[in-house]
Amino acid sequence: MDFMALLGIGLLTGVTTALFGFGGGFVAVPVVVWADAALGPDAMRVAVATSALVMVVNAGFATAVTPRRTLAALRGGGPLLALLAAGAAAGAFAVRYAPAGPVRWAFLGYLALTIADLALRPGFLRPHPRPASRPAPRPRPAADTAAPARSPLPAVLGLPIGAVAAFLGVGGSVLTVPAMRRAGHPMRLATVLANPLTLVVTLPATAVSLSGTLDSAAAQAHAHLVGLVDLRAAGALLLGALPVIAVLRRRPPRIPDRAHAWAYLALLCVMTAAMAFAG
């Protein structure tokens, strides 16, 4: 029954990955805490690690099936991607040594602050008007016609986003989507670009998690653990998620931008309630 429940919730992670840029972290963490409640305080560490693996696969698959013309918006984002990866590695190492209880409360507190920020501060639900277009520049010589690409986010944000995302097991989309939204990007583009950014964050976090261990007796008896990752839970979530991502990437629904933003905020509220009552 637990496997079937995880499979069904995997369908939801597929929807959140394709429509909201969540690689599965906000869904996977509360669910794995519930599924591995027998691990006691270690359930949160296992949930964060398992979430990272789920997000690597979901975000990687979503990125692979995204049109290249859309991903072209990331050209010029090399420094941002490097700092995201460095921050993620640091956050993944930190969570291995942090007390499990405070990590869970940090997860809840972070979600609550994010919800308040998105609801109250202008720029997400009520986006700022886009700046007026500038006059077209004079023609350049053929060798210099390509304008330098701009990163969708300032590179300096990469380190803190990566560290917080890996520490809490959230992938980074809850930081990158609002930031891109406030930079003037529509929700549809911001949520699509969140997937490759999530992939960069979760790759080093997953590598660190697979090399970790738990010392408790309950962990020793848990046959599905590899490092800190619950492979059984991860497999069930992915089995449900990947077909949904494939379908929604091929035929994405047309959602009005304002409704898309409200749905994103509502999903965060649901996940906060789920985590508050999990385990």
PDB file of C-alpha atoms in Angstrom, residues 12-261:
ATOM      1  CA  LEU A  12       1.754  14.829  -8.533  1.00  0.00           C
ATOM      2  CA  THR A  13       5.524  15.408  -8.609  1.00  0.00           C
ATOM      3  CA  GLY A  14       5.366  15.055 -12.385  1.00  0.00           C
ATOM      4  CA  VAL A  15       2.725  17.773 -12.547  1.00  0.00           C
ATOM      5  CA  THR A  16       4.670  20.092 -10.247  1.00  0.00           C
ATOM      6  CA  THR A  17       7.863  19.537 -12.247  1.00  0.00           C
ATOM      7  CA  ALA A  18       6.266  20.288 -15.598  1.00  0.00           C
ATOM      8  CA  LEU A  19       3.967  23.142 -14.575  1.00  0.00           C
ATOM      9  CA  PHE A  20       5.714  24.813 -11.634  1.00  0.00           C
ATOM     10  CA  GLY A  21       9.403  23.966 -11.987  1.00  0.00           C
ATOM     11  CA  PHE A  22       9.422  21.947  -8.738  1.00  0.00           C
ATOM     12  CA  GLY A  23      11.597  18.923  -9.456  1.00  0.00           C
ATOM     13  CA  GLY A  24       9.734  17.155  -6.676  1.00  0.00           C
ATOM     14  CA  GLY A  25      11.355  18.523  -3.542  1.00  0.00           C
ATOM     15  CA  PHE A  26       8.373  20.162  -1.885  1.00  0.00           C
ATOM     16  CA  VAL A  27       6.268  17.098  -2.563  1.00  0.00           C
ATOM     17  CA  ALA A  28       8.930  14.451  -1.937  1.00  0.00           C
ATOM     18  CA  VAL A  29      10.243  15.702   1.420  1.00  0.00           C
ATOM     19  CA  PRO A  30       6.937  15.487   3.369  1.00  0.00           C
ATOM     20  CA  VAL A  31       6.037  12.212   1.643  1.00  0.00           C
ATOM     21  CA  VAL A  32       9.335  10.482   2.417  1.00  0.00           C
ATOM     22  CA  VAL A  33       9.234  11.756   6.013  1.00  0.00           C
ATOM     23  CA  TRP A  34       5.848  10.006   6.272  1.00  0.00           C
ATOM     24  CA  ALA A  35       6.990   6.842   4.468  1.00  0.00           C
ATOM     25  CA  ASP A  36      10.160   6.513   6.588  1.00  0.00           C
ATOM     26  CA  ALA A  37       8.689   7.605   9.917  1.00  0.00           C
ATOM     27  CA  ALA A  38      10.188   4.440  11.487  1.00  0.00           C
ATOM     28  CA  LEU A  39      13.617   6.051  11.156  1.00  0.00           C
ATOM     29  CA  GLY A  40      12.645   8.638  13.752  1.00  0.00           C
ATOM     30  CA  PRO A  41      14.712  11.844  13.617  1.00  0.00           C
ATOM     31  CA  ASP A  42      16.758  10.449  10.714  1.00  0.00           C
ATOM     32  CA  ALA A  43      13.656  10.441   8.497  1.00  0.00           C
ATOM     33  CA  MET A  44      14.222  14.106   7.650  1.00  0.00           C
ATOM     34  CA  ARG A  45      17.794  13.487   6.486  1.00  0.00           C
ATOM     35  CA  VAL A  46      16.652  10.552   4.351  1.00  0.00           C
ATOM     36  CA  ALA A  47      13.799  12.659   2.945  1.00  0.00           C
ATOM     37  CA  VAL A  48      16.164  15.480   1.916  1.00  0.00           C
ATOM     38  CA  ALA A  49      18.584  13.024   0.281  1.00  0.00           C
ATOM     39  CA  THR A  50      15.840  11.049  -1.486  1.00  0.00           C
ATOM     40  CA  SER A  51      14.270  14.290  -2.654  1.00  0.00           C
ATOM     41  CA  ALA A  52      17.574  15.300  -4.252  1.00  0.00           C
ATOM     42  CA  LEU A  53      17.741  12.069  -6.280  1.00  0.00           C
ATOM     43  CA  VAL A  54      14.114  12.403  -7.388  1.00  0.00           C
ATOM     44  CA  MET A  55      14.773  15.971  -8.480  1.00  0.00           C
ATOM     45  CA  VAL A  56      17.913  15.043 -10.437  1.00  0.00           C
ATOM     46  CA  VAL A  57      15.929  12.598 -12.567  1.00  0.00           C
ATOM     47  CA  ASN A  58      12.764  14.701 -12.873  1.00  0.00           C
ATOM     48  CA  ALA A  59      14.568  17.955 -13.618  1.00  0.00           C
ATOM     49  CA  GLY A  60      17.007  16.247 -15.976  1.00  0.00           C
ATOM     50  CA  PHE A  61      14.210  14.594 -17.924  1.00  0.00           C
ATOM     51  CA  ALA A  62      12.152  17.811 -18.036  1.00  0.00           C
ATOM     52  CA  THR A  63      15.204  19.714 -19.298  1.00  0.00           C
ATOM     53  CA  ALA A  64      15.911  17.080 -21.967  1.00  0.00           C
ATOM     54  CA  VAL A  65      12.417  17.384 -23.446  1.00  0.00           C
ATOM     55  CA  THR A  66      12.331  21.212 -23.325  1.00  0.00           C
ATOM     56  CA  PRO A  67      12.735  22.956 -26.715  1.00  0.00           C
ATOM     57  CA  ARG A  68      16.289  24.222 -27.251  1.00  0.00           C
ATOM     58  CA  ARG A  69      15.015  27.674 -28.200  1.00  0.00           C
ATOM     59  CA  THR A  70      13.563  27.984 -24.684  1.00  0.00           C
ATOM     60  CA  LEU A  71      16.754  26.814 -22.985  1.00  0.00           C
ATOM     61  CA  ALA A  72      18.673  29.414 -25.002  1.00  0.00           C
ATOM     62  CA  ALA A  73      17.657  31.901 -22.299  1.00  0.00           C
ATOM     63  CA  LEU A  74      20.337  30.287 -20.099  1.00  0.00           C
ATOM     64  CA  ARG A  75      23.173  31.176 -22.467  1.00  0.00           C
ATOM     65  CA  GLY A  76      25.621  33.377 -20.626  1.00  0.00           C
ATOM     66  CA  GLY A  77      24.643  31.843 -17.284  1.00  0.00           C
ATOM     67  CA  GLY A  78      27.865  29.883 -16.728  1.00  0.00           C
ATOM     68  CA  PRO A  79      28.896  31.790 -13.560  1.00  0.00           C
ATOM     69  CA  LEU A  80      25.383  31.383 -12.127  1.00  0.00           C
ATOM     70  CA  LEU A  81      25.410  27.617 -12.758  1.00  0.00           C
ATOM     71  CA  ALA A  82      28.880  27.199 -11.230  1.00  0.00           C
ATOM     72  CA  LEU A  83      27.903  29.069  -8.058  1.00  0.00           C
ATOM     73  CA  LEU A  84      24.634  27.112  -7.789  1.00  0.00           C
ATOM     74  CA  ALA A  85      26.597  23.850  -7.870  1.00  0.00           C
ATOM     75  CA  ALA A  86      29.167  25.077  -5.327  1.00  0.00           C
ATOM     76  CA  GLY A  87      26.458  26.263  -2.938  1.00  0.00           C
ATOM     77  CA  ALA A  88      24.577  22.976  -3.313  1.00  0.00           C
ATOM     78  CA  ALA A  89      27.633  20.923  -2.413  1.00  0.00           C
ATOM     79  CA  ALA A  90      28.151  23.033   0.721  1.00  0.00           C
ATOM     80  CA  GLY A  91      24.476  22.741   1.716  1.00  0.00           C
ATOM     81  CA  ALA A  92      24.444  18.970   1.222  1.00  0.00           C
ATOM     82  CA  PHE A  93      27.506  18.536   3.437  1.00  0.00           C
ATOM     83  CA  ALA A  94      25.977  20.809   6.089  1.00  0.00           C
ATOM     84  CA  VAL A  95      22.719  18.830   6.332  1.00  0.00           C
ATOM     85  CA  ARG A  96      24.664  15.628   7.039  1.00  0.00           C
ATOM     86  CA  TYR A  97      25.889  17.108  10.323  1.00  0.00           C
ATOM     87  CA  ALA A  98      22.912  19.249  11.295  1.00  0.00           C
ATOM     88  CA  PRO A  99      20.404  17.991  13.922  1.00  0.00           C
ATOM     89  CA  ALA A 100      17.368  16.539  12.132  1.00  0.00           C
ATOM     90  CA  GLY A 101      14.767  18.422  14.205  1.00  0.00           C
ATOM     91  CA  PRO A 102      16.059  21.917  13.383  1.00  0.00           C
ATOM     92  CA  VAL A 103      16.300  20.995   9.683  1.00  0.00           C
ATOM     93  CA  ARG A 104      12.607  20.126   9.660  1.00  0.00           C
ATOM     94  CA  TRP A 105      11.661  23.371  11.395  1.00  0.00           C
ATOM     95  CA  ALA A 106      13.918  25.287   9.010  1.00  0.00           C
ATOM     96  CA  PHE A 107      12.041  23.667   6.105  1.00  0.00           C
ATOM     97  CA  LEU A 108       8.689  24.749   7.553  1.00  0.00           C
ATOM     98  CA  GLY A 109       9.913  28.218   8.450  1.00  0.00           C
ATOM     99  CA  TYR A 110      11.385  28.738   5.017  1.00  0.00           C
ATOM    100  CA  LEU A 111       8.137  27.734   3.341  1.00  0.00           C
ATOM    101  CA  ALA A 112       6.105  30.041   5.596  1.00  0.00           C
ATOM    102  CA  LEU A 113       8.383  33.020   4.901  1.00  0.00           C
ATOM    103  CA  THR A 114       8.304  32.320   1.174  1.00  0.00           C
ATOM    104  CA  ILE A 115       4.497  32.174   1.129  1.00  0.00           C
ATOM    105  CA  ALA A 116       4.262  35.471   3.025  1.00  0.00           C
ATOM    106  CA  ASP A 117       6.791  37.106   0.701  1.00  0.00           C
ATOM    107  CA  LEU A 118       5.020  35.972  -2.471  1.00  0.00           C
ATOM    108  CA  ALA A 119       1.588  36.986  -1.174  1.00  0.00           C
ATOM    109  CA  LEU A 120       2.500  40.376   0.290  1.00  0.00           C
ATOM    110  CA  ARG A 121       5.413  41.796  -1.680  1.00  0.00           C
ATOM    111  CA  PRO A 122       4.635  43.152  -5.151  1.00  0.00           C
ATOM    112  CA  GLY A 123       6.265  41.476  -8.113  1.00  0.00           C
ATOM    113  CA  PHE A 124       4.958  37.907  -7.998  1.00  0.00           C
ATOM    114  CA  LEU A 125       1.163  37.880  -7.880  1.00  0.00           C
ATOM    115  CA  ARG A 126       1.188  41.483  -9.069  1.00  0.00           C
ATOM    116  CA  PRO A 127       4.131  41.573 -11.459  1.00  0.00           C
ATOM    117  CA  HIS A 128       5.927  44.816 -12.171  1.00  0.00           C
ATOM    118  CA  PRO A 129       5.262  46.196 -15.639  1.00  0.00           C
ATOM    119  CA  ARG A 130       7.988  45.301 -18.087  1.00  0.00           C
ATOM    120  CA  PRO A 131      10.251  48.210 -19.007  1.00  0.00           C
ATOM    121  CA  ALA A 132       9.527  49.913 -22.297  1.00  0.00           C
ATOM    122  CA  SER A 133      11.528  48.587 -25.194  1.00  0.00           C
ATOM    123  CA  ARG A 134      14.579  50.605 -26.177  1.00  0.00           C
ATOM    124  CA  PRO A 135      15.163  51.922 -29.689  1.00  0.00           C
ATOM    125  CA  ALA A 136      16.773  49.383 -31.967  1.00  0.00           C
ATOM    126  CA  PRO A 137      20.586  49.711 -32.020  1.00  0.00           C
ATOM    127  CA  ARG A 138      22.476  50.573 -35.183  1.00  0.00           C
ATOM    128  CA  PRO A 139      23.409  47.602 -37.362  1.00  0.00           C
ATOM    129  CA  ARG A 140      26.759  46.015 -36.440  1.00  0.00           C
ATOM    130  CA  PRO A 141      29.275  44.288 -38.666  1.00  0.00           C
ATOM    131  CA  ALA A 142      28.453  40.647 -39.406  1.00  0.00           C
ATOM    132  CA  ALA A 143      31.131  39.366 -36.996  1.00  0.00           C
ATOM    133  CA  ASP A 144      29.513  41.278 -34.137  1.00  0.00           C
ATOM    134  CA  THR A 145      25.792  40.819 -34.702  1.00  0.00           C
ATOM    135  CA  ALA A 146      25.170  38.384 -31.828  1.00  0.00           C
ATOM    136  CA  ALA A 147      24.314  40.276 -28.649  1.00  0.00           C
ATOM    137  CA  PRO A 148      25.826  38.877 -25.466  1.00  0.00           C
ATOM    138  CA  ALA A 149      23.391  36.577 -23.725  1.00  0.00           C
ATOM    139  CA  ARG A 150      22.223  37.508 -20.235  1.00  0.00           C
ATOM    140  CA  SER A 151      21.748  35.126 -17.360  1.00  0.00           C
ATOM    141  CA  PRO A 152      18.125  34.895 -16.147  1.00  0.00           C
ATOM    142  CA  LEU A 153      19.359  35.656 -12.595  1.00  0.00           C
ATOM    143  CA  PRO A 154      22.338  37.568 -11.162  1.00  0.00           C
ATOM    144  CA  ALA A 155      25.237  35.135 -10.728  1.00  0.00           C
ATOM    145  CA  VAL A 156      25.828  36.315  -7.153  1.00  0.00           C
ATOM    146  CA  LEU A 157      22.543  34.663  -6.110  1.00  0.00           C
ATOM    147  CA  GLY A 158      23.816  31.229  -7.135  1.00  0.00           C
ATOM    148  CA  LEU A 159      25.781  30.453  -3.967  1.00  0.00           C
ATOM    149  CA  PRO A 160      23.029  31.184  -1.399  1.00  0.00           C
ATOM    150  CA  ILE A 161      20.294  29.633  -3.557  1.00  0.00           C
ATOM    151  CA  GLY A 162      22.302  26.442  -4.024  1.00  0.00           C
ATOM    152  CA  ALA A 163      23.205  26.175  -0.337  1.00  0.00           C
ATOM    153  CA  VAL A 164      19.679  26.741   0.998  1.00  0.00           C
ATOM    154  CA  ALA A 165      18.074  24.495  -1.626  1.00  0.00           C
ATOM    155  CA  ALA A 166      20.404  21.545  -0.946  1.00  0.00           C
ATOM    156  CA  PHE A 167      20.212  21.972   2.843  1.00  0.00           C
ATOM    157  CA  LEU A 168      16.405  21.834   2.813  1.00  0.00           C
ATOM    158  CA  GLY A 169      16.002  19.417  -0.113  1.00  0.00           C
ATOM    159  CA  VAL A 170      13.890  21.793  -2.186  1.00  0.00           C
ATOM    160  CA  GLY A 171      15.850  22.003  -5.439  1.00  0.00           C
ATOM    161  CA  GLY A 172      15.922  25.782  -5.695  1.00  0.00           C
ATOM    162  CA  SER A 173      12.790  26.442  -7.761  1.00  0.00           C
ATOM    163  CA  VAL A 174      11.086  28.237  -4.893  1.00  0.00           C
ATOM    164  CA  LEU A 175      13.934  30.737  -4.995  1.00  0.00           C
ATOM    165  CA  THR A 176      14.565  30.900  -8.720  1.00  0.00           C
ATOM    166  CA  VAL A 177      10.954  31.083  -9.959  1.00  0.00           C
ATOM    167  CA  PRO A 178       9.985  34.130  -7.826  1.00  0.00           C
ATOM    168  CA  ALA A 179      13.297  35.830  -8.662  1.00  0.00           C
ATOM    169  CA  MET A 180      12.803  35.326 -12.402  1.00  0.00           C
ATOM    170  CA  ARG A 181       9.171  36.387 -12.070  1.00  0.00           C
ATOM    171  CA  ARG A 182      10.199  39.652 -10.416  1.00  0.00           C
ATOM    172  CA  ALA A 183      12.801  40.147 -13.138  1.00  0.00           C
ATOM    173  CA  GLY A 184       9.923  40.341 -15.620  1.00  0.00           C
ATOM    174  CA  HIS A 185       9.724  36.767 -16.919  1.00  0.00           C
ATOM    175  CA  PRO A 186       6.251  35.225 -17.361  1.00  0.00           C
ATOM    176  CA  MET A 187       5.414  32.245 -15.154  1.00  0.00           C
ATOM    177  CA  ARG A 188       5.571  29.804 -18.058  1.00  0.00           C
ATOM    178  CA  LEU A 189       9.193  30.690 -18.888  1.00  0.00           C
ATOM    179  CA  ALA A 190      10.287  30.999 -15.245  1.00  0.00           C
ATOM    180  CA  THR A 191       8.966  27.535 -14.359  1.00  0.00           C
ATOM    181  CA  VAL A 192      10.548  25.939 -17.433  1.00  0.00           C
ATOM    182  CA  LEU A 193      13.964  27.479 -16.717  1.00  0.00           C
ATOM    183  CA  ALA A 194      13.721  26.353 -13.087  1.00  0.00           C
ATOM    184  CA  ASN A 195      14.267  22.745 -14.172  1.00  0.00           C
ATOM    185  CA  PRO A 196      17.813  23.079 -15.556  1.00  0.00           C
ATOM    186  CA  LEU A 197      18.728  25.249 -12.565  1.00  0.00           C
ATOM    187  CA  THR A 198      17.317  22.568 -10.245  1.00  0.00           C
ATOM    188  CA  LEU A 199      19.387  19.947 -12.055  1.00  0.00           C
ATOM    189  CA  VAL A 200      22.576  21.914 -11.378  1.00  0.00           C
ATOM    190  CA  VAL A 201      21.687  22.172  -7.676  1.00  0.00           C
ATOM    191  CA  THR A 202      20.666  18.566  -7.130  1.00  0.00           C
ATOM    192  CA  LEU A 203      23.531  16.781  -8.927  1.00  0.00           C
ATOM    193  CA  PRO A 204      26.190  17.630  -6.306  1.00  0.00           C
ATOM    194  CA  ALA A 205      23.644  17.275  -3.483  1.00  0.00           C
ATOM    195  CA  THR A 206      22.781  13.749  -4.648  1.00  0.00           C
ATOM    196  CA  ALA A 207      26.449  12.750  -4.948  1.00  0.00           C
ATOM    197  CA  VAL A 208      27.055  13.859  -1.352  1.00  0.00           C
ATOM    198  CA  SER A 209      23.888  12.098  -0.131  1.00  0.00           C
ATOM    199  CA  LEU A 210      24.758   8.755  -1.744  1.00  0.00           C
ATOM    200  CA  SER A 211      28.076   8.744   0.102  1.00  0.00           C
ATOM    201  CA  GLY A 212      26.540   9.421   3.519  1.00  0.00           C
ATOM    202  CA  THR A 213      25.517   6.940   6.215  1.00  0.00           C
ATOM    203  CA  LEU A 214      23.183   6.713   9.204  1.00  0.00           C
ATOM    204  CA  ASP A 215      24.247   5.057  12.452  1.00  0.00           C
ATOM    205  CA  SER A 216      20.876   4.325  14.049  1.00  0.00           C
ATOM    206  CA  ALA A 217      19.615   0.760  14.489  1.00  0.00           C
ATOM    207  CA  ALA A 218      16.494   1.572  12.458  1.00  0.00           C
ATOM    208  CA  ALA A 219      18.665   2.714   9.556  1.00  0.00           C
ATOM    209  CA  GLN A 220      20.728  -0.479   9.701  1.00  0.00           C
ATOM    210  CA  ALA A 221      17.522  -2.505   9.312  1.00  0.00           C
ATOM    211  CA  HIS A 222      16.261  -0.403   6.379  1.00  0.00           C
ATOM    212  CA  ALA A 223      17.159  -2.519   3.349  1.00  0.00           C
ATOM    213  CA  HIS A 224      16.218   0.151   0.798  1.00  0.00           C
ATOM    214  CA  LEU A 225      18.768   2.749   1.929  1.00  0.00           C
ATOM    215  CA  VAL A 226      21.823   3.479  -0.220  1.00  0.00           C
ATOM    216  CA  GLY A 227      23.785   6.118   1.593  1.00  0.00           C
ATOM    217  CA  LEU A 228      21.083   8.467   2.820  1.00  0.00           C
ATOM    218  CA  VAL A 229      18.754   7.738  -0.121  1.00  0.00           C
ATOM    219  CA  ASP A 230      15.637   5.539   0.113  1.00  0.00           C
ATOM    220  CA  LEU A 231      15.747   3.907  -3.324  1.00  0.00           C
ATOM    221  CA  ARG A 232      12.329   2.267  -2.940  1.00  0.00           C
ATOM    222  CA  ALA A 233      10.594   5.575  -2.278  1.00  0.00           C
ATOM    223  CA  ALA A 234      12.585   7.337  -4.997  1.00  0.00           C
ATOM    224  CA  GLY A 235      11.761   4.625  -7.531  1.00  0.00           C
ATOM    225  CA  ALA A 236       8.029   4.759  -6.813  1.00  0.00           C
ATOM    226  CA  LEU A 237       7.941   8.551  -7.056  1.00  0.00           C
ATOM    227  CA  LEU A 238       9.857   8.538 -10.345  1.00  0.00           C
ATOM    228  CA  LEU A 239       7.743   5.767 -11.838  1.00  0.00           C
ATOM    229  CA  GLY A 240       4.704   7.965 -11.362  1.00  0.00           C
ATOM    230  CA  ALA A 241       6.352  11.252 -12.347  1.00  0.00           C
ATOM    231  CA  LEU A 242       8.238  10.626 -15.586  1.00  0.00           C
ATOM    232  CA  PRO A 243       5.266   9.720 -17.853  1.00  0.00           C
ATOM    233  CA  VAL A 244       3.405  12.818 -16.642  1.00  0.00           C
ATOM    234  CA  ILE A 245       6.382  15.065 -17.397  1.00  0.00           C
ATOM    235  CA  ALA A 246       6.665  13.609 -20.906  1.00  0.00           C
ATOM    236  CA  VAL A 247       2.980  14.286 -21.654  1.00  0.00           C
ATOM    237  CA  LEU A 248       2.850  17.797 -20.174  1.00  0.00           C
ATOM    238  CA  ARG A 249       6.082  18.873 -21.861  1.00  0.00           C
ATOM    239  CA  ARG A 250       4.787  17.671 -25.224  1.00  0.00           C
ATOM    240  CA  ARG A 251       1.351  19.263 -24.768  1.00  0.00           C
ATOM    241  CA  PRO A 252       1.584  21.932 -22.053  1.00  0.00           C
ATOM    242  CA  PRO A 253      -1.767  23.335 -20.907  1.00  0.00           C
ATOM    243  CA  ARG A 254      -2.404  27.004 -21.521  1.00  0.00           C
ATOM    244  CA  ILE A 255      -2.691  28.633 -18.089  1.00  0.00           C
ATOM    245  CA  PRO A 256      -3.234  32.404 -17.734  1.00  0.00           C
ATOM    246  CA  ASP A 257      -0.159  33.991 -16.176  1.00  0.00           C
ATOM    247  CA  ARG A 258      -1.984  35.385 -13.115  1.00  0.00           C
ATOM    248  CA  ALA A 259      -3.737  32.054 -12.445  1.00  0.00           C
ATOM    249  CA  HIS A 260      -0.397  30.258 -12.832  1.00  0.00           C
ATOM    250  CA  ALA A 261       1.151  32.460 -10.132  1.00  0.00           C
TER     251      ALA A 261
END
